[in-house]
Amino acid sequence: MNKSGKDGEKAKQNRILAGKRIRQYRNSAGLTQMEFAKRVNQNYYSFISQVETGFAKIQYCDIGLWAEALGVSTPVFAADILSFYEPELSDALREVK
């Protein structure tokens, strides 16, 4: 497998891990996928399922909305999700502190 194939597979695995984390947040908030979809202005709860299974990602502009709907502080949620979606950037930002 070439480097881009390995990178693509790692990104896919990270999306799956991010989705599992988001599902944990949602379950902790006591929300169904349908209830959560309404809170984050999604017309179809299937998008929540796609995010939770790693087939889709949250748009970065929606991180605050998702955090609020889950009852989590935006900085904590953003840092957590960024660690999966953009691990190198997340590491670099941690080094700045």
N, CA, C and O atoms as a DFTB+ gen file, in Angstrom:
388 C
 N C O
     1  1       0.855      -1.185       0.000
     2  2       0.000       0.000       0.000
     3  2       0.894       1.238       0.000
     4  3       1.868       1.304       0.750
     5  1       0.568       2.199      -0.824
     6  2       1.376       3.415      -0.877
     7  2       1.056       4.325       0.302
     8  3       0.110       4.092       1.055
     9  1       1.875       5.372       0.442
    10  2       1.724       6.278       1.578
    11  2       0.334       6.900       1.632
    12  3      -0.268       6.977       2.703
    13  1      -0.183       7.345       0.485
    14  2      -1.507       7.978       0.504
    15  2      -2.589       6.975       0.891
    16  3      -3.580       7.342       1.523
    17  1      -2.405       5.712       0.516
    18  2      -3.352       4.672       0.922
    19  2      -3.334       4.461       2.423
    20  3      -4.384       4.302       3.046
    21  1      -2.142       4.457       3.008
    22  2      -2.016       4.321       4.455
    23  2      -2.630       5.529       5.154
    24  3      -3.337       5.390       6.152
    25  1      -2.347       6.723       4.614
    26  2      -2.909       7.941       5.199
    27  2      -4.431       7.932       5.118
    28  3      -5.112       8.341       6.058
    29  1      -4.953       7.467       4.001
    30  2      -6.398       7.404       3.826
    31  2      -7.040       6.419       4.790
    32  3      -8.110       6.682       5.340
    33  1      -6.387       5.294       4.989
    34  2      -6.909       4.297       5.923
    35  2      -6.852       4.815       7.357
    36  3      -7.774       4.582       8.139
    37  1      -5.776       5.516       7.705
    38  2      -5.663       6.102       9.049
    39  2      -6.743       7.158       9.266
    40  3      -7.342       7.216      10.340
    41  1      -6.997       7.995       8.260
    42  2      -8.042       9.018       8.364
    43  2      -9.413       8.364       8.555
    44  3     -10.231       8.840       9.342
    45  1      -9.651       7.275       7.832
    46  2     -10.918       6.559       7.961
    47  2     -11.069       6.005       9.377
    48  3     -12.130       6.135       9.988
    49  1     -10.015       5.394       9.893
    50  2     -10.056       4.859      11.257
    51  2     -10.284       5.969      12.285
    52  3     -11.012       5.782      13.260
    53  1      -9.657       7.121      12.061
    54  2      -9.848       8.257      12.967
    55  2     -11.277       8.783      12.923
    56  3     -11.822       9.171      13.956
    57  1     -11.895       8.803      11.736
    58  2     -13.305       9.221      11.636
    59  2     -14.201       8.257      12.405
    60  3     -15.159       8.674      13.056
    61  1     -13.887       6.973      12.327
    62  2     -14.657       5.974      13.067
    63  2     -14.517       6.201      14.570
    64  3     -15.503       6.141      15.304
    65  1     -13.292       6.463      15.027
    66  2     -13.067       6.739      16.454
    67  2     -13.775       8.021      16.894
    68  3     -14.350       8.081      17.980
    69  1     -13.726       9.039      16.043
    70  2     -14.430      10.297      16.357
    71  2     -15.923      10.033      16.471
    72  3     -16.583      10.550      17.372
    73  1     -16.452       9.234      15.564
    74  2     -17.873       8.904      15.597
    75  2     -18.265       8.183      16.875
    76  3     -19.322       8.446      17.449
    77  1     -17.415       7.281      17.311
    78  2     -17.693       6.575      18.571
    79  2     -17.702       7.549      19.739
    80  3     -18.531       7.438      20.642
    81  1     -16.782       8.497      19.718
    82  2     -16.729       9.492      20.789
    83  2     -17.989      10.366      20.769
    84  3     -18.560      10.662      21.818
    85  1     -18.410      10.769      19.583
    86  2     -19.611      11.590      19.460
    87  2     -20.832      10.807      19.955
    88  3     -21.703      11.366      20.622
    89  1     -20.892       9.516      19.626
    90  2     -21.988       8.679      20.112
    91  2     -21.973       8.628      21.642
    92  3     -23.028       8.667      22.275
    93  1     -20.784       8.543      22.236
    94  2     -20.689       8.550      23.703
    95  2     -21.246       9.856      24.274
    96  3     -22.009       9.844      25.240
    97  1     -20.862      10.963      23.677
    98  2     -21.396      12.255      24.118
    99  2     -22.919      12.281      24.006
   100  3     -23.609      12.711      24.930
   101  1     -23.435      11.820      22.874
   102  2     -24.885      11.848      22.644
   103  2     -25.606      10.959      23.648
   104  3     -26.622      11.356      24.219
   105  1     -25.080       9.760      23.862
   106  2     -25.705       8.856      24.825
   107  2     -25.660       9.439      26.235
   108  3     -26.621       9.311      26.993
   109  1     -24.545      10.079      26.586
   110  2     -24.429      10.710      27.905
   111  2     -25.441      11.838      28.069
   112  3     -25.919      12.099      29.173
   113  1     -25.762      12.501      26.967
   114  2     -26.752      13.579      26.996
   115  2     -28.182      13.036      26.986
   116  3     -29.138      13.798      27.128
   117  1     -28.324      11.719      26.820
   118  2     -29.650      11.104      26.826
   119  2     -30.465      11.397      25.586
   120  3     -31.693      11.457      25.648
   121  1     -29.793      11.581      24.453
   122  2     -30.484      11.944      23.210
   123  2     -30.499      10.784      22.220
   124  3     -29.519      10.049      22.091
   125  1     -31.610      10.631      21.532
   126  2     -31.648       9.716      20.398
   127  2     -31.003      10.430      19.202
   128  3     -30.785      11.641      19.235
   129  1     -30.706       9.676      18.165
   130  2     -30.172      10.305      16.960
   131  2     -31.167      11.307      16.389
   132  3     -30.771      12.365      15.902
   133  1     -32.439      10.984      16.446
   134  2     -33.461      11.886      15.906
   135  2     -33.528      13.183      16.717
   136  3     -33.580      14.271      16.143
   137  1     -33.525      13.070      18.040
   138  2     -33.562      14.259      18.893
   139  2     -32.321      15.122      18.672
   140  3     -32.400      16.348      18.591
   141  1     -31.195      14.461      18.578
   142  2     -29.944      15.193      18.378
   143  2     -29.921      15.884      17.025
   144  3     -29.477      17.027      16.914
   145  1     -30.397      15.198      16.001
   146  2     -30.444      15.786      14.655
   147  2     -31.238      17.089      14.664
   148  3     -30.830      18.072      14.045
   149  1     -32.357      17.096      15.356
   150  2     -33.172      18.317      15.428
   151  2     -32.399      19.439      16.116
   152  3     -32.471      20.592      15.691
   153  1     -31.664      19.112      17.170
   154  2     -30.914      20.131      17.913
   155  2     -29.772      20.740      17.104
   156  3     -29.372      21.880      17.341
   157  1     -29.252      19.971      16.147
   158  2     -28.138      20.490      15.341
   159  2     -28.589      20.846      13.919
   160  3     -27.785      20.912      12.989
   161  1     -29.894      21.072      13.783
   162  2     -30.476      21.551      12.524
   163  2     -30.230      20.632      11.334
   164  3     -29.997      21.094      10.217
   165  1     -30.284      19.338      11.585
   166  2     -30.173      18.360      10.507
   167  2     -31.576      17.858      10.180
   168  3     -32.327      17.487      11.082
   169  1     -31.924      17.844       8.923
   170  2     -33.247      17.384       8.503
   171  2     -33.398      15.872       8.632
   172  3     -34.508      15.361       8.780
   173  1     -32.282      15.169       8.575
   174  2     -32.328      13.709       8.580
   175  2     -31.393      13.170       9.652
   176  3     -30.214      13.523       9.698
   177  1     -31.930      12.314      10.512
   178  2     -31.084      11.748      11.553
   179  2     -30.048      10.794      10.971
   180  3     -29.091      10.430      11.653
   181  1     -30.226      10.391       9.733
   182  2     -29.246       9.501       9.105
   183  2     -27.869      10.166       9.023
   184  3     -26.850       9.476       8.999
   185  1     -27.832      11.506       8.981
   186  2     -26.527      12.176       8.982
   187  2     -25.809      11.926      10.297
   188  3     -24.591      11.745      10.309
   189  1     -26.537      11.913      11.401
   190  2     -25.934      11.633      12.705
   191  2     -25.350      10.226      12.684
   192  3     -24.239      10.001      13.165
   193  1     -26.097       9.290      12.131
   194  2     -25.611       7.914      11.998
   195  2     -24.339       7.866      11.158
   196  3     -23.398       7.149      11.497
   197  1     -24.305       8.625      10.065
   198  2     -23.121       8.646       9.197
   199  2     -21.913       9.203       9.935
   200  3     -20.804       8.694       9.771
   201  1     -22.106      10.236      10.743
   202  2     -21.002      10.791      11.531
   203  2     -20.544       9.777      12.565
   204  3     -19.345       9.562      12.743
   205  1     -21.495       9.154      13.246
   206  2     -21.150       8.218      14.308
   207  2     -20.489       6.945      13.803
   208  3     -19.819       6.253      14.569
   209  1     -20.666       6.628      12.536
   210  2     -20.025       5.441      11.967
   211  2     -18.799       5.781      11.123
   212  3     -18.174       4.892      10.545
   213  1     -18.457       7.060      11.054
   214  2     -17.242       7.460      10.350
   215  2     -17.400       7.700       8.868
   216  3     -16.402       7.907       8.177
   217  1     -18.615       7.680       8.353
   218  2     -18.828       7.921       6.926
   219  2     -18.921       9.402       6.590
   220  3     -18.817       9.787       5.425
   221  1     -19.115      10.229       7.606
   222  2     -19.194      11.677       7.401
   223  2     -18.506      12.356       8.579
   224  3     -18.277      11.744       9.622
   225  1     -18.185      13.621       8.393
   226  2     -17.554      14.429       9.434
   227  2     -18.429      15.628       9.755
   228  3     -19.223      16.085       8.933
   229  1     -18.261      16.119      10.967
   230  2     -18.912      17.371      11.339
   231  2     -18.197      18.495      10.599
   232  3     -16.968      18.501      10.526
   233  1     -18.942      19.438      10.055
   234  2     -18.301      20.617       9.484
   235  2     -17.753      21.448      10.640
   236  3     -18.409      21.606      11.670
   237  1     -16.559      21.969      10.462
   238  2     -15.916      22.708      11.550
   239  2     -16.754      23.904      12.002
   240  3     -16.733      24.265      13.179
   241  1     -17.479      24.511      11.088
   242  2     -18.316      25.657      11.460
   243  2     -19.478      25.252      12.363
   244  3     -20.119      26.117      12.961
   245  1     -19.760      23.957      12.474
   246  2     -20.860      23.469      13.305
   247  2     -20.410      22.915      14.657
   248  3     -21.241      22.461      15.443
   249  1     -19.120      22.946      14.933
   250  2     -18.601      22.365      16.184
   251  2     -19.286      22.983      17.402
   252  3     -19.690      22.260      18.312
   253  1     -19.420      24.298      17.431
   254  2     -20.048      24.958      18.577
   255  2     -21.496      24.530      18.761
   256  3     -21.935      24.297      19.887
   257  1     -22.232      24.425      17.677
   258  2     -23.629      23.994      17.723
   259  2     -23.735      22.576      18.273
   260  3     -24.588      22.291      19.114
   261  1     -22.864      21.689      17.793
   262  2     -22.893      20.306      18.264
   263  2     -22.520      20.233      19.743
   264  3     -23.141      19.497      20.509
   265  1     -21.511      20.994      20.137
   266  2     -21.100      20.996      21.544
   267  2     -22.254      21.451      22.436
   268  3     -22.549      20.822      23.452
   269  1     -22.895      22.536      22.052
   270  2     -24.018      23.064      22.835
   271  2     -25.145      22.042      22.934
   272  3     -25.715      21.843      24.007
   273  1     -25.463      21.401      21.822
   274  2     -26.540      20.408      21.814
   275  2     -26.217      19.207      22.700
   276  3     -27.113      18.556      23.237
   277  1     -24.932      18.930      22.842
   278  2     -24.501      17.802      23.667
   279  2     -24.249      18.194      25.122
   280  3     -24.012      17.333      25.970
   281  1     -24.303      19.501      25.408
   282  2     -24.073      19.965      26.768
   283  2     -22.612      19.923      27.167
   284  3     -22.282      19.727      28.337
   285  1     -21.729      20.112      26.179
   286  2     -20.285      20.065      26.402
   287  2     -19.716      21.433      26.047
   288  3     -20.226      22.097      25.144
   289  1     -18.674      21.860      26.740
   290  2     -18.070      23.143      26.381
   291  2     -17.462      23.043      24.982
   292  3     -16.889      22.021      24.606
   293  1     -17.600      24.109      24.239
   294  2     -17.085      24.112      22.860
   295  2     -15.587      23.844      22.796
   296  3     -15.166      23.025      21.980
   297  1     -14.749      24.499      23.624
   298  2     -13.309      24.211      23.531
   299  2     -12.967      22.746      23.807
   300  3     -12.106      22.172      23.141
   301  1     -13.633      22.150      24.779
   302  2     -13.364      20.745      25.102
   303  2     -13.799      19.842      23.943
   304  3     -13.051      18.957      23.526
   305  1     -14.998      20.068      23.430
   306  2     -15.504      19.254      22.330
   307  2     -14.646      19.434      21.080
   308  3     -14.295      18.458      20.418
   309  1     -14.311      20.680      20.762
   310  2     -13.500      20.958      19.567
   311  2     -12.142      20.276      19.666
   312  3     -11.689      19.648      18.710
   313  1     -11.493      20.397      20.820
   314  2     -10.170      19.770      20.994
   315  2     -10.277      18.256      20.878
   316  3      -9.424      17.611      20.269
   317  1     -11.325      17.697      21.462
   318  2     -11.515      16.246      21.422
   319  2     -11.716      15.763      19.992
   320  3     -11.045      14.830      19.552
   321  1     -12.627      16.385      19.273
   322  2     -12.927      15.948      17.909
   323  2     -11.764      16.240      16.961
   324  3     -11.461      15.441      16.075
   325  1     -11.121      17.385      17.153
   326  2      -9.970      17.720      16.318
   327  2      -8.851      16.695      16.475
   328  3      -8.115      16.427      15.525
   329  1      -8.724      16.125      17.661
   330  2      -7.674      15.121      17.881
   331  2      -7.867      13.894      16.996
   332  3      -6.906      13.172      16.730
   333  1      -9.089      13.648      16.538
   334  2      -9.362      12.543      15.619
   335  2      -9.320      12.994      14.164
   336  3      -8.697      12.346      13.323
   337  1      -9.989      14.114      13.869
   338  2     -10.090      14.573      12.487
   339  2      -8.769      15.126      11.955
   340  3      -8.434      14.917      10.788
   341  1      -8.029      15.819      12.789
   342  2      -6.769      16.460      12.378
   343  2      -5.727      16.252      13.475
   344  3      -5.361      17.207      14.161
   345  1      -5.244      15.025      13.650
   346  2      -4.356      14.730      14.779
   347  2      -3.054      15.543      14.784
   348  3      -2.584      15.940      15.851
   349  1      -2.478      15.792      13.625
   350  2      -1.220      16.561      13.582
   351  2      -1.453      18.001      14.035
   352  3      -0.653      18.558      14.787
   353  1      -2.545      18.598      13.578
   354  2      -2.886      19.960      13.993
   355  2      -3.186      19.996      15.485
   356  3      -2.757      20.912      16.187
   357  1      -3.913      19.013      15.963
   358  2      -4.236      18.929      17.382
   359  2      -2.959      18.861      18.222
   360  3      -2.837      19.553      19.233
   361  1      -2.015      18.028      17.799
   362  2      -0.730      17.907      18.514
   363  2       0.017      19.237      18.510
   364  3       0.570      19.650      19.529
   365  1       0.030      19.895      17.367
   366  2       0.737      21.184      17.257
   367  2       0.124      22.227      18.171
   368  3       0.840      23.005      18.803
   369  1      -1.195      22.245      18.242
   370  2      -1.872      23.224      19.105
   371  2      -1.595      22.940      20.579
   372  3      -1.473      23.875      21.371
   373  1      -1.494      21.685      20.955
   374  2      -1.175      21.329      22.336
   375  2       0.226      21.791      22.707
   376  3       0.475      22.175      23.850
   377  1       1.139      21.755      21.747
   378  2       2.515      22.177      21.988
   379  2       2.618      23.671      22.209
   380  3       3.552      24.134      22.863
   381  1       1.669      24.441      21.672
   382  2       1.689      25.901      21.800
   383  2       1.456      26.313      23.251
   384  3       1.995      27.322      23.706
   385  1       0.665      25.547      23.968
   386  2       0.334      25.896      25.357
   387  2       1.518      25.892      26.197
   388  3       1.426      26.163      27.394
